[in-house]
Coordinates of C-alpha atoms and ligand atoms in Angstrom, one line a residue:
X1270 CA 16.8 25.2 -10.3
X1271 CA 14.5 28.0 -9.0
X1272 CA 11.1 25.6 -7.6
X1273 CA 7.4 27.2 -6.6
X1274 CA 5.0 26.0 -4.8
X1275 CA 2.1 28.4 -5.2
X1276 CA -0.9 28.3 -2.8
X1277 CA -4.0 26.8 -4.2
X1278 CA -6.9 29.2 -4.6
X1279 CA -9.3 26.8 -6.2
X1280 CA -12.6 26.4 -3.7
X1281 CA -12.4 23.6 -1.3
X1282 CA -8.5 22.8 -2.3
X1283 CA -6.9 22.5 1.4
X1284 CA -3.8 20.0 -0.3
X1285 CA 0.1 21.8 -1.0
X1286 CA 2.4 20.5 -4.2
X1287 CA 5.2 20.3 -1.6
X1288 CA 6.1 19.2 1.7
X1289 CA 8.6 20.6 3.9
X1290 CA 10.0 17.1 3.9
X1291 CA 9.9 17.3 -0.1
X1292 CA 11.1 20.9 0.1
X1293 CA 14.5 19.6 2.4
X1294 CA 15.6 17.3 -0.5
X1295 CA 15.5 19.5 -2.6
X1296 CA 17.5 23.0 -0.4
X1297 CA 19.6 19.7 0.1
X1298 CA 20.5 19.1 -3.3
X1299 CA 21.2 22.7 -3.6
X1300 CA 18.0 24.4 -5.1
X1301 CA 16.1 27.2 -4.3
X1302 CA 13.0 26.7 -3.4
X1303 CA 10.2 29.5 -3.4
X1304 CA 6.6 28.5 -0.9
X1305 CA 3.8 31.1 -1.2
X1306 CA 3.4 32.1 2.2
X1307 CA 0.1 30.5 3.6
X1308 CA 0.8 27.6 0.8
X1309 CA 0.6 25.0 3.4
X1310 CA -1.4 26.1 6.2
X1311 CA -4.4 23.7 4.9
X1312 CA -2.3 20.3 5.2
X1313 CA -1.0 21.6 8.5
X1314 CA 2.0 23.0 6.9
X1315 CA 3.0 26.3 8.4
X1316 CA 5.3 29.1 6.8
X1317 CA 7.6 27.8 9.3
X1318 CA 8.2 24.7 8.7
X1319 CA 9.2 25.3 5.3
X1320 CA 11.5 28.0 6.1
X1321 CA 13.0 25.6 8.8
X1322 CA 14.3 23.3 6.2
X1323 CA 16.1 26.5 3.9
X1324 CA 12.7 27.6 1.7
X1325 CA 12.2 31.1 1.3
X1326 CA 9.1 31.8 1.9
X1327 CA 7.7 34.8 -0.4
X1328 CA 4.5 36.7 -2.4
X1329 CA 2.1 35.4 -4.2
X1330 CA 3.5 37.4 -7.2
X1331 CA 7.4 36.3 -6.2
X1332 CA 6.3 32.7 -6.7
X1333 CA 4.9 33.1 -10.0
X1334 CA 7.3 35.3 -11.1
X1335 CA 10.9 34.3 -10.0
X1336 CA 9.9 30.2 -10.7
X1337 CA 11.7 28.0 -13.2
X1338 CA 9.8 25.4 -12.3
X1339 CA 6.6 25.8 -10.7
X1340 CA 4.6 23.1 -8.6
X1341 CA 0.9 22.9 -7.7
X1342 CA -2.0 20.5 -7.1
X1343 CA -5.3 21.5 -9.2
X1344 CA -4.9 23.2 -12.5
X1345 CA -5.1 27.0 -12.8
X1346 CA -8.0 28.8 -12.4
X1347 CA -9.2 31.9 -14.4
X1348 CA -7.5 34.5 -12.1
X1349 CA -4.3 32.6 -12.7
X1350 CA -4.4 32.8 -16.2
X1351 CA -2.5 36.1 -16.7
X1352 CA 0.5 35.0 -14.5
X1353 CA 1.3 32.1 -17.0
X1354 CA 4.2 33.0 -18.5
X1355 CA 7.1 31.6 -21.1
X1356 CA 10.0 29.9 -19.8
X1357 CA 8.3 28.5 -16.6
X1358 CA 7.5 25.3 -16.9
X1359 CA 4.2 23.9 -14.8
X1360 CA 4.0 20.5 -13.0
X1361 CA 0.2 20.0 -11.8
X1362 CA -3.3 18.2 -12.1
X1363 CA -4.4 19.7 -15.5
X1364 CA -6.9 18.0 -16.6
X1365 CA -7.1 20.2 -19.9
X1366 CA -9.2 17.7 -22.5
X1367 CA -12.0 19.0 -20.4
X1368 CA -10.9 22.6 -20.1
X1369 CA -10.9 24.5 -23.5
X1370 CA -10.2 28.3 -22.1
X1371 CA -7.7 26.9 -19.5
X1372 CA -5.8 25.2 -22.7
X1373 CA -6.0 28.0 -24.6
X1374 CA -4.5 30.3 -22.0
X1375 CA -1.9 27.7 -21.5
X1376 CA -1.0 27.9 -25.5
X1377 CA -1.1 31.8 -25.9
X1378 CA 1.3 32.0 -22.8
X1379 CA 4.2 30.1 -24.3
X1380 CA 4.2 28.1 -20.9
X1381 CA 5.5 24.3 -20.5
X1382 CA 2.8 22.3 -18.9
X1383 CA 3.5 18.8 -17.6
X1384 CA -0.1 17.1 -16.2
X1385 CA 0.3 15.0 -13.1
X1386 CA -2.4 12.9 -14.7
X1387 CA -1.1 12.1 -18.0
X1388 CA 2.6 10.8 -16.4
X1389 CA 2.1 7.0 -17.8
X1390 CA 4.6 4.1 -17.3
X1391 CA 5.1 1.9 -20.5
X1392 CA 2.8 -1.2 -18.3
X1393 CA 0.1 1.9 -18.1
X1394 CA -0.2 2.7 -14.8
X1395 CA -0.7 6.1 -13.8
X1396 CA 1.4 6.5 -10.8
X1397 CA 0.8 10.2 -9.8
X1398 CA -3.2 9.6 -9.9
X1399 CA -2.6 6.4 -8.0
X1400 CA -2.6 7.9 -4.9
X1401 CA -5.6 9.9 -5.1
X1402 CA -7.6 6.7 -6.1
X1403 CA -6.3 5.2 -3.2
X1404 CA -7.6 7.6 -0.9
X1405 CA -10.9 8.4 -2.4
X1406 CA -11.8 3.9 -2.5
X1407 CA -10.5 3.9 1.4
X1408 CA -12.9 7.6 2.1
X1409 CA -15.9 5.1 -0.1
X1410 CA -16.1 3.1 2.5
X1411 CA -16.1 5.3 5.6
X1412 CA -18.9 7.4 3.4
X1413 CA -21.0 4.3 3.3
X1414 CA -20.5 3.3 6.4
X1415 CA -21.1 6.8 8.0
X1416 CA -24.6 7.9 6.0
X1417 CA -26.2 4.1 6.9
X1418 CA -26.2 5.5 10.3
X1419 CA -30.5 6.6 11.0
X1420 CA -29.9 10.3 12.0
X1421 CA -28.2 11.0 8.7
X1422 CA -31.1 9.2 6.4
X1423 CA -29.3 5.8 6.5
X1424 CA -31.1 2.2 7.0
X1425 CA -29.6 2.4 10.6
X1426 CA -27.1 -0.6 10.2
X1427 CA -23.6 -1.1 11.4
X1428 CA -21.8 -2.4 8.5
X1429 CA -19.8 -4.6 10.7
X1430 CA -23.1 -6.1 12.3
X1431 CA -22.0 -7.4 16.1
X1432 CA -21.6 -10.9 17.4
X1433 CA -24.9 -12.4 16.9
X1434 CA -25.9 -10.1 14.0
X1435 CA -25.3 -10.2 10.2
X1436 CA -23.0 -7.5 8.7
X1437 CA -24.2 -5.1 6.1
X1438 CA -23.6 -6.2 2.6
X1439 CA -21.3 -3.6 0.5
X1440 CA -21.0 -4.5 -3.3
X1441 CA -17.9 -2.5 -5.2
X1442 CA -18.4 -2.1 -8.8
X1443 CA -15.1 -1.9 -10.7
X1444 CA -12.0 -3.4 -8.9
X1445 CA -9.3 -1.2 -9.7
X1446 CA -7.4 1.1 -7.5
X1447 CA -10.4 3.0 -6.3
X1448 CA -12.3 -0.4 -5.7
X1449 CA -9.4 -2.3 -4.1
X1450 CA -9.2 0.4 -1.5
X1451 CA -12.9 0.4 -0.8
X1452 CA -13.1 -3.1 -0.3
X1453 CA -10.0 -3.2 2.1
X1454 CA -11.6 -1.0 4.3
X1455 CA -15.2 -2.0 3.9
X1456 CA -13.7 -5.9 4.9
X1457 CA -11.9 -4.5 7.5
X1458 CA -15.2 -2.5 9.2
X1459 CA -16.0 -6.5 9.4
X1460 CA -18.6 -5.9 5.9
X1461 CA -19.4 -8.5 3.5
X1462 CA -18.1 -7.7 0.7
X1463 CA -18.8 -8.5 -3.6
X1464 CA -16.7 -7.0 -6.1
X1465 CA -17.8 -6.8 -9.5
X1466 CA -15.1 -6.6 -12.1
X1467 CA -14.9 -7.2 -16.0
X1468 CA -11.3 -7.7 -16.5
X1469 CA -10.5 -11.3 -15.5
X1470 CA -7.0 -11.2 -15.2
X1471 CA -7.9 -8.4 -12.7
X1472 CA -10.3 -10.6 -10.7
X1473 CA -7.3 -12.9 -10.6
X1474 CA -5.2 -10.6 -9.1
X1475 CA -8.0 -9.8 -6.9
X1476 CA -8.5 -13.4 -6.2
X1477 CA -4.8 -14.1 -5.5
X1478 CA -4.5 -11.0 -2.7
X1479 CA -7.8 -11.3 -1.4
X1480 CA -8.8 -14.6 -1.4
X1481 CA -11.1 -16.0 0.6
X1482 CA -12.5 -12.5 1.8
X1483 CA -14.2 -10.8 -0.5
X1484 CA -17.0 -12.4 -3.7
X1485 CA -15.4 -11.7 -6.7
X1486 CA -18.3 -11.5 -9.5
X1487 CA -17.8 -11.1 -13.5
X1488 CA -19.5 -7.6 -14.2
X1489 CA -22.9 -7.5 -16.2
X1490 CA -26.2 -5.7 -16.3
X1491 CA -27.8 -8.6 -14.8
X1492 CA -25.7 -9.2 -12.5
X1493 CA -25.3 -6.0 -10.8
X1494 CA -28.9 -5.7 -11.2
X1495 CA -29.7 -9.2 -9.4
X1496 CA -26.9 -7.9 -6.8
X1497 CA -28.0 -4.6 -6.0
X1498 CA -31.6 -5.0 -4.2
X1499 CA -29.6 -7.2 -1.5
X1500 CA -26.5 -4.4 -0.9
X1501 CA -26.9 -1.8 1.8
X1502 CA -23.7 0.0 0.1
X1503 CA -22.8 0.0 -3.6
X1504 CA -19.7 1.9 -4.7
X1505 CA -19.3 3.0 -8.1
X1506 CA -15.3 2.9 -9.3
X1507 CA -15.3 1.9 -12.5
X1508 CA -13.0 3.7 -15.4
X1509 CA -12.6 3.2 -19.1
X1510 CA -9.4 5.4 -19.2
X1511 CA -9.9 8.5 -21.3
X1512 CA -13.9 8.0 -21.9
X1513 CA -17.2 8.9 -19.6
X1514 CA -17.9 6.4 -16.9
X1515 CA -20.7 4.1 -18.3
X1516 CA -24.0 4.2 -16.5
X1517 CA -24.5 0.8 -14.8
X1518 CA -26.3 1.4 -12.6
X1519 CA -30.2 2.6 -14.5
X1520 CA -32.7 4.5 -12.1
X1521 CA -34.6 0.9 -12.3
X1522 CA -32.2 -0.4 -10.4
X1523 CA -32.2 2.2 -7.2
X1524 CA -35.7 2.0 -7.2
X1525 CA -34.9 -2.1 -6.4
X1526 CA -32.9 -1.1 -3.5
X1527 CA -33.7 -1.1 0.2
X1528 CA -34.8 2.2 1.8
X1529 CA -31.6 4.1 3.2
X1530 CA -29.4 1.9 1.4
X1531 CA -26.3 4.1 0.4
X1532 CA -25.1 4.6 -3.3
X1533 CA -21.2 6.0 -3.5
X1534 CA -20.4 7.0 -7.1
X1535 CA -16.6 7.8 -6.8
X1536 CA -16.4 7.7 -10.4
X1537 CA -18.6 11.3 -10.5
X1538 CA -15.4 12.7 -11.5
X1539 CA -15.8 10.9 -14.8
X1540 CA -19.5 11.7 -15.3
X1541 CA -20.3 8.8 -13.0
X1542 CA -21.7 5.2 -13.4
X1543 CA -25.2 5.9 -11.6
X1544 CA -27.7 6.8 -13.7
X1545 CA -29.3 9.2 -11.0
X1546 CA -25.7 10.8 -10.1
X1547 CA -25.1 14.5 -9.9
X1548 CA -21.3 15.6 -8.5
X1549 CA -22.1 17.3 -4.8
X1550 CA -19.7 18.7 -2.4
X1551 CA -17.9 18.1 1.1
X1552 CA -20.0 20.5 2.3
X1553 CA -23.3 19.2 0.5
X1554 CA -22.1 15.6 0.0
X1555 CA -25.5 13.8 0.2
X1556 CA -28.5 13.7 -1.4
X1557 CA -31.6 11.4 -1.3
X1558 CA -33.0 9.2 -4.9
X1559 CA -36.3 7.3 -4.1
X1560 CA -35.2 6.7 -0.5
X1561 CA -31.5 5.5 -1.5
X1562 CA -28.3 8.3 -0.3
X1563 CA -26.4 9.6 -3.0
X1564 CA -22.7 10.7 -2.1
X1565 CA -21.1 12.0 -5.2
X1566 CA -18.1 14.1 -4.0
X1567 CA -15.7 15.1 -7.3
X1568 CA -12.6 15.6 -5.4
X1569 CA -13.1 12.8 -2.6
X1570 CA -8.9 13.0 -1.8
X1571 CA -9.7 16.7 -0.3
X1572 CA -11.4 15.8 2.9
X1573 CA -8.2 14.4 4.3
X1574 CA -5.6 17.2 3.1
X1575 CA -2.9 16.4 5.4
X1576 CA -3.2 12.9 3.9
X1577 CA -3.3 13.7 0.4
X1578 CA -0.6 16.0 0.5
X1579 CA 1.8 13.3 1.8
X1580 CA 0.4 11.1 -0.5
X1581 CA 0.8 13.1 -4.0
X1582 CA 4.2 14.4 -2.7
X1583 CA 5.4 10.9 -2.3
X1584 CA 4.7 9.8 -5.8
X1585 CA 5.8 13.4 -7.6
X1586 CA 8.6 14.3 -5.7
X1587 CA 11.1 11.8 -7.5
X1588 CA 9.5 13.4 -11.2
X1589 CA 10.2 17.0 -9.5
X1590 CA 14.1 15.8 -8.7
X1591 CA 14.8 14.9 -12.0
X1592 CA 13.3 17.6 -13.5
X1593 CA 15.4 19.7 -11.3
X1594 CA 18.5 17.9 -11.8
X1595 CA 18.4 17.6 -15.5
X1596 CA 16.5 19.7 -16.4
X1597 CA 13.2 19.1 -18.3
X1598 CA 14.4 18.1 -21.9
X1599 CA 16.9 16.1 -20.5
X1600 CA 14.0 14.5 -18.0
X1601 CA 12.0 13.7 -20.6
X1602 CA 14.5 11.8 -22.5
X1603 CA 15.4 9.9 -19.6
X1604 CA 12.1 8.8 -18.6
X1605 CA 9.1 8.6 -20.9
X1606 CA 6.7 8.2 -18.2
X1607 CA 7.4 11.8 -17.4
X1608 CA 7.6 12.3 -21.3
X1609 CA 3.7 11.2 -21.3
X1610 CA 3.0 13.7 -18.9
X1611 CA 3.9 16.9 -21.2
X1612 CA 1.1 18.5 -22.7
X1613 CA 1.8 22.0 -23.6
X1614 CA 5.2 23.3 -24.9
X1615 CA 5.9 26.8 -26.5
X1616 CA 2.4 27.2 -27.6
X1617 CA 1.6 23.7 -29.5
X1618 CA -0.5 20.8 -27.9
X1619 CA 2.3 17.4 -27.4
X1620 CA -0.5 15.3 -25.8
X1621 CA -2.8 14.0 -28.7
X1622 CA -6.1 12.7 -26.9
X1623 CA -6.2 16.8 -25.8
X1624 CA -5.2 18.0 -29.5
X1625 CA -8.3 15.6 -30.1
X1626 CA -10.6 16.8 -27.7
X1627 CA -10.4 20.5 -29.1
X1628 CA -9.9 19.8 -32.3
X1629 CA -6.5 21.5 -32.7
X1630 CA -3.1 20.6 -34.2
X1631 CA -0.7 18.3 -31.9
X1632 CA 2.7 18.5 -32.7
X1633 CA 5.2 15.2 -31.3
X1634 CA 6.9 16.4 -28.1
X1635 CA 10.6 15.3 -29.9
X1636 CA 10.0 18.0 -32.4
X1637 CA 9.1 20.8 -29.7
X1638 CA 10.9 19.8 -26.6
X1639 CA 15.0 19.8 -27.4
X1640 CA 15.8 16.6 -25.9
X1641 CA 19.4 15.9 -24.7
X1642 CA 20.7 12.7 -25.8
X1643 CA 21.2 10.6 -22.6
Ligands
NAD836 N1 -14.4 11.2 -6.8 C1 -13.1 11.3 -6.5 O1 -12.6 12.1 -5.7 C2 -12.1 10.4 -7.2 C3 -10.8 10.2 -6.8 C4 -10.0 9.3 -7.4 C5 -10.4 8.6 -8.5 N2 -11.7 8.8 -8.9 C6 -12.3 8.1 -10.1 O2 -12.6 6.7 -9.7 C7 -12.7 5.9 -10.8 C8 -11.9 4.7 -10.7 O3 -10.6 5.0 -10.7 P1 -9.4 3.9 -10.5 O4 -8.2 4.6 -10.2 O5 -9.9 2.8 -9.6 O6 -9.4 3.3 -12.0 P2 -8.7 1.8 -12.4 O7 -8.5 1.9 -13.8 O8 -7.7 1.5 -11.4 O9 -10.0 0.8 -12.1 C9 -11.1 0.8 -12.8 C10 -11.6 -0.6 -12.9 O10 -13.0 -0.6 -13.5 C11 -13.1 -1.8 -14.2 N3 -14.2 -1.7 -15.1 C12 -14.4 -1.1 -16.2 N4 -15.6 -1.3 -16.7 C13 -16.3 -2.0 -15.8 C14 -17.6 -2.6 -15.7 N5 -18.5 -2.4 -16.7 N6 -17.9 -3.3 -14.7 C15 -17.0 -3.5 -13.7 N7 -15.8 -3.1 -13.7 C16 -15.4 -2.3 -14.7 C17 -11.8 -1.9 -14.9 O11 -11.5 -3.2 -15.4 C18 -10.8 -1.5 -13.8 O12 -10.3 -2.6 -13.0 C19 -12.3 6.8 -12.0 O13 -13.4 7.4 -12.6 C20 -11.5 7.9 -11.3 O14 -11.4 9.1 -12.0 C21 -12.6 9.7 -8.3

C-alpha cells in the first residue's frame, strides 16, 4: 500500500503520525511510504532519518496526492480541506462531533476517515487516546509542581517538602488514565496524595496497585469541597465519555483555597470540570482566579513532542499494518476496534454519536464499507 505522513500545520502541533522506526516496518513489509519533507523535524525527526530506513521523502502536494492511505496526528484544518479527496482513506485525531464544517468537507469529498479517537475495544477502552492521557496526567503534575514555585505566582512550596518539613498536599479528581498518571508522578515528587473517584470498582483497582500510597476518596460535592481548602494542587481529570466535563469544582470553592494554590484542569479539552476554567496555551498556560493558578492547556501531550510521537506511534502502528496488509474492509472485519474507529465512508456518516451531534443521517458501516469475509 501507498502510506502518507503529511506534516502537521495546525498551530502549536510539533508531534509526526510516523516514526522512522514505524516507517522501517512498514518499507519492510514491502510498502511505499511517502513523508512530507519537514514532517518530522518537530519530534526530532529529520528528512533523513526517514529516508535512511527506504521512505521517499516528497511535496506537500505528493503526499496528499499519490497516498492510499494517509496518516496524521490532529484533524485537518480549513486549508486542508480542498486536498481531501475520494479513494484515500484518513487515519487521524478527528474529533468531528465537534467540528461541523470539517465533517461536512469530509462528506462532500468522498474520503474514508477513520478517527484515532473513536478506535474502541469491546471492554471500552480507547487504546489510541490512552497514550495521550498518559502523558497529559504525568505533565499535571510537573505543571503543579512547577507554578507553586513564588517567582511564577505559586505559594512557594516544594511539593516534596524536605526532611523535617511536610510535603505539599495534591488532591486528583477523577482516577482514570489521566489521574493515575498524575498521581504517579505527584507521589513520586514525594507529595501527598488524595484521589477522588466515583467508580468503586475503579478505586479498587486503584486501591489494589497503589495501596498504601495514595487516599483514595468516594467523589462528592462535599467532599471535594471539604478537601479542597487543604490542597496546594488539585487536578481536574474527570470524563463522562462522550458528554461535557461536569463542573465540580464552583467558583465558591477556589475562593476556599490557599493563596497561590495551583488548580490543573486537564479535562479543559472537554469543557473542563472548574467552574472558573478557560482553555490557555503552552505559550500562555497560566492564569490567576482570586489568588489560585489556573493551568488549562487543551493539547497538554504537545509540550513533549518527541514523547508523544513515540507514544501515539506505538499504539497506531499495529492499526496502520493491518490496514496496510488487508486492506481497510478487510481490517475492519477483522477487528472491530478499528471498525469503531470509522466515521466517514463515501459521503455518509458510520459513527452514530456524530450523525447525532449534527443532526444528519448515519448509515451502518456494513452497508457502506464492503467487508471481506474473514
Ligand atoms: N488537556 C489535555 O491535553 C488532555 C490530554 C489527554 C486527556 N485529556 C482529558 O482528560 C480527561 C480525563 O481523561 P482520562 O483518559 O483519564 O479518562 P478516563 O475515562 O480514563 O478517566 C476518567 C475518570 O473520571 C471518573 N469520574 C467521572 N465523574 C467523576 C466525578 N464526578 N468525580 C470523580 N471522578 C469522576 C471516572 O470514573 C473515570 O475513572 C478527559 O476529559 C480527557 O479528554 C486532556
Amino acid at each position: 500500500m501507498k502510506i502518507g505522513v503529511a506534516k502537521e500545520i495546525k498551530s502549536d502541533e510539533y508531534r509526526v503520525a510516523l516514526t522512522p522506526a514505524g516507517a522501517l516496518e512498514l518499507t519492510r513489509r514491502g510498502h511505499d511510504v511517502f513523508v512530507e519533507s519537514g514532517a518530522g523535524d518537530g519530534s526530532a525527526f529529520p528528512d533523513d532519518a526517514y529516508a535512511n530506513v527506504g521512505a521517499r521523502v516528497v511535496s506537500v502536494e505528493q503526499v496528499w496526492s499519490e497516498s492510499e492511505l494517509l496518516l496524521k496526528v490532529k484533524e485537518p484544518v480549513s486549508e486542508e480541506y480542498e486536498r481531501l479527496r475520494e479513494g484515500l482513506v484518513l487515519f487521524t485525531y478527528l474529533h468531528i462531533a465537534a467540528d461541523e464544517p470539517l465533517t461536512r468537507a469530509l462528506l462532500d469529498s468522498g474520503i474514508t476517515a477513520v478517527a484515532y479517537e473513536t478506535v474502541e475495544t469491546d471492554d471500552r477502552r480507547l487504546p489510541l487516546l490512552a497514550p495521550m492521557s498518559e502523558i497529559a496526567g504525568r505533565l499535571a503534575a510537573q505543571a503543579g509542581a512547577y507554578f507553586l514555585e513564588k517567582p511564577l505566582g505559586g505559594r512557594g512550596l516544594l511539593l516534596g517538602g524536605v526532611p523535617g518539613v511536610a510535603p505539599g498536599r495534591v488532591m486528583v479528581i477523577g482516577g482514570g488514565a489521566v489521574g493515575y498518571n498524575a498521581a504517579i508522578i505527584a507521589i513520586g515528587l514525594g507529595a501527598q496524595v488524595t484521589i477522588l473517584e466515583r467508580s468503586i470498582d475503579r478505586m479498587r483497582y486503584l486501591d489494589e496497585i497503589l495501596s498504601g500510597r495514595v487516599s483514595l476518596v468516594m467523589s462528592s460535592s462535599l467532599q471535594i469541597a471539604e478537601s479542597i481548602a487543604g490542597a496546594d494542587v488539585v487536578i481536574g481529570a474527570v470524563l463522562i465519555p462522550g458528554a461535557l466535563a461536569p463542573k465540580l469544582v464552583t467558583r465558591e470553592m477556589i475562593r476556599e483555597m490557599k493563596p497561590g494554590a495551583v488548580v490543573v484542569d486537564v479535562a479543559i479539552d472537554q469543557g473542563g470540570c472548574f467552574e472558573t476554567s478557560k482553555p490557555t496555551t503552552h505559550s500562555d498556560p497560566v492564569y490567576d482566579v482570586d489568588g489560585v493558578t489556573h493551568y488549562c492547556v487543551a493539547n497538554m501531550p504537545g509540550a513533549v513532542p518527541i514523547t508523544s510521537t513515540k507514544a501515539l506511534t506505538n499504539a497506531t502502528l499495529p492499526y496502520v499494518e493491518a490496514i496496510a496488509e488487508h486492506g481497510l474492509g478487510e481490517a475492519v472485519a477483522r477487528d472491530r476496534a478499528l471498525a469503531r474507529g470509522v466515521n466517514v465512508v463515501d459521503g455518509k456518516i458510520t459513527y452514530q454519536a456524530v450523525a447525532e451531534a449534527h443532526d444528519l443521517d448515519y448509515a451502518s458501516l456494513e452497508d457502506v464499507l464492503p467487508l471481506a469475509a474473514v
